[in-house]
Amino acid sequence: MSKPQRLFVEAPLSQGARVPLPNDQAHYLLNVMRRGDGDPVVLFNGCDGEWRGAIRKTGKRTVAVDLAEKMRDQSAPCDIDYCFAPIKRARLDFIAQKATELGAARLQPIVTRFTVSERVKTERLVANAVEAAEQCGILWVPEVAEPMAFDRYLADRDPARTLIFCDEAAPVSDPIEALTAAPEGAFAVLIGPEGGFAEEERELLLRGENVVPLSLGPRVMRADTAGIAALTLLQAVKGDWR
Amino acid sequence: MSKPQRLFVEAPLSQGARVPLPNDQAHYLLNVMRRGDGDPVVLFNGCDGEWRGAIRKTGKRTVAVDLAEKMRDQSAPCDIDYCFAPIKRARLDFIAQKATELGAARLQPIVTRFTVSERVKTERLVANAVEAAEQCGILWVPEVAEPMAFDRYLADRDPARTLIFCDEAAPVSDPIEALTAAPEGAFAVLIGPEGGFAEEERELLLRGENVVPLSLGPRVMRADTAGIAALTLLQAVKGDWR
């Protein structure tokens, strides 16, 4: 028997509770994963910790989980917003998964000047974030925000949240040094589209309060790679990898 | 007109040379990218730097490039071997691309005990590495080695090359501290399969000379994410991102 399926649910979780599963999760457990009555399963909902329970078939196609034991207390995500220009669909799926694995609390699509504006399917970003959280033992699913225009984002941002953006021409070329000098607390990582930021966007960013330009070495990277690299360095220097 | 196509070729490159392109690249330029006689193109071959040239149709379906100007001198890759347990095909493509973008010099598939041994198509890894190098302005394509068994790799390795592997139970939990303490020089980054290393593999690794166990935070990551994170930290602490 492989290890128990791990599922994100919306319902509250508590000792002895019977948690009915939505149809899609019931179908997944019974028909895709071939699990049945009594098989173990793990649930989390982003606020009540992680619980072990057993599958209870409540009808021909309906399933609940009888919760038996709390395995882990709830932990909070790092206070990191991951802001990114929407890109092609497969890479967008990937970004939602990777930002979740790397511990982001919030995914915020940002439409910049050079963004090739495909419509962002928010529910698809959520589905990818849920999948990554389920598979990677994470106790929350990042909040997914509706797309926002670059100018609006900059105008509305809280300057107490340090904004990190990737900038080839950053004055401090060592990214660890640049992050070490930043204040502790809340962060946003902003990744531009494949074509980069427009010059006027870059100037707006550099004029912003509490903005850290980050240099990521001498090679050009794709936007998704730069995003993972920036989140990695942030977690290692300021986050919970220390 | 979008920016010139950038192509990796095997041929030597020098001032005024006419470089015939293989059929697949000729087809790509003429029929996929709709380029024609006189259009600019950029070539690199991993040893003679980067050259700008013009497309010369030498027949109905054949194309050469007349080299006009050297744009960049050849640079060397960082001396980093990226060693990884083969995983599912789409993620393997992705790993070859990302390791190239992050500046690895060599890709080495390693078959560990928990490796779900799908056959590794070396030529597919090469194609993905070439694509990433072409798109990301890299001046070389990493060498792709044939798969090797874990035990054989450990027995044959040069202990002067620092071996970094991801280990949740690493004694130094700060990955930047662990990498800072490692010697400068040549590196190998070893990423296990989704199921991790077997306990006896981990013990073998920890007994090895000049081996650095690296902790990547409190969350489980997929193998491909861990690989990008480890390469990012290595480039930032010991590589050419400083």
CSV table of N, CA and C in Angstrom, one decimal, chain B residues 1-7 28-29 33 35 39-43 51 53 55 134-135:
chain,number,residue,atom,x,y,z
B,1,MET,N,10.5,43.7,-37.0
B,1,MET,CA,11.3,42.4,-37.1
B,1,MET,C,11.7,42.1,-35.6
B,2,SER,N,11.5,40.9,-35.2
B,2,SER,CA,11.9,40.4,-33.9
B,2,SER,C,13.4,40.2,-33.9
B,3,LYS,N,14.0,39.9,-32.7
B,3,LYS,CA,15.4,39.8,-32.7
B,3,LYS,C,15.9,38.6,-33.4
B,4,PRO,N,17.2,38.6,-33.8
B,4,PRO,CA,17.7,37.5,-34.6
B,4,PRO,C,17.6,36.2,-33.9
B,5,GLN,N,17.4,35.1,-34.7
B,5,GLN,CA,17.4,33.8,-34.1
B,5,GLN,C,18.8,33.5,-33.7
B,6,ARG,N,18.9,32.7,-32.6
B,6,ARG,CA,20.2,32.4,-32.0
B,6,ARG,C,20.3,30.9,-32.1
B,7,LEU,N,21.4,30.4,-32.7
B,7,LEU,CA,21.5,28.9,-33.0
B,7,LEU,C,22.8,28.4,-32.5
B,28,TYR,N,13.9,25.0,-39.9
B,28,TYR,CA,13.4,25.9,-38.8
B,28,TYR,C,13.4,27.4,-39.2
B,29,LEU,N,14.5,27.8,-39.7
B,29,LEU,CA,14.7,29.2,-40.1
B,29,LEU,C,13.7,29.6,-41.2
B,33,MET,N,10.2,29.9,-38.7
B,33,MET,CA,10.4,31.3,-38.3
B,33,MET,C,10.3,32.2,-39.5
B,35,ARG,N,12.2,33.1,-42.0
B,35,ARG,CA,13.3,34.0,-42.3
B,35,ARG,C,13.8,33.7,-43.7
B,39,ASP,N,18.5,37.8,-43.8
B,39,ASP,CA,18.1,38.1,-42.4
B,39,ASP,C,19.2,37.7,-41.4
B,40,PRO,N,19.3,38.5,-40.3
B,40,PRO,CA,20.3,38.3,-39.4
B,40,PRO,C,20.1,37.1,-38.5
B,41,VAL,N,21.2,36.5,-38.1
B,41,VAL,CA,21.1,35.3,-37.3
B,41,VAL,C,22.4,35.3,-36.4
B,42,VAL,N,22.3,34.7,-35.2
B,42,VAL,CA,23.4,34.6,-34.3
B,42,VAL,C,23.8,33.2,-34.1
B,43,LEU,N,25.1,32.9,-34.2
B,43,LEU,CA,25.6,31.5,-34.0
B,43,LEU,C,26.6,31.4,-32.8
B,51,TRP,N,28.7,34.9,-32.7
B,51,TRP,CA,28.8,35.6,-34.0
B,51,TRP,C,27.5,36.0,-34.6
B,53,GLY,N,25.6,37.0,-38.1
B,53,GLY,CA,25.8,36.7,-39.5
B,53,GLY,C,24.5,36.9,-40.2
B,55,ILE,N,21.7,35.2,-43.1
B,55,ILE,CA,21.2,34.0,-43.8
B,55,ILE,C,21.5,34.0,-45.3
B,134,GLU,N,20.2,28.3,-26.5
B,134,GLU,CA,19.9,29.2,-27.6
B,134,GLU,C,19.0,30.4,-27.1
B,135,GLN,N,18.0,30.1,-26.3
B,135,GLN,CA,17.1,31.1,-25.9
B,135,GLN,C,17.6,32.0,-24.8
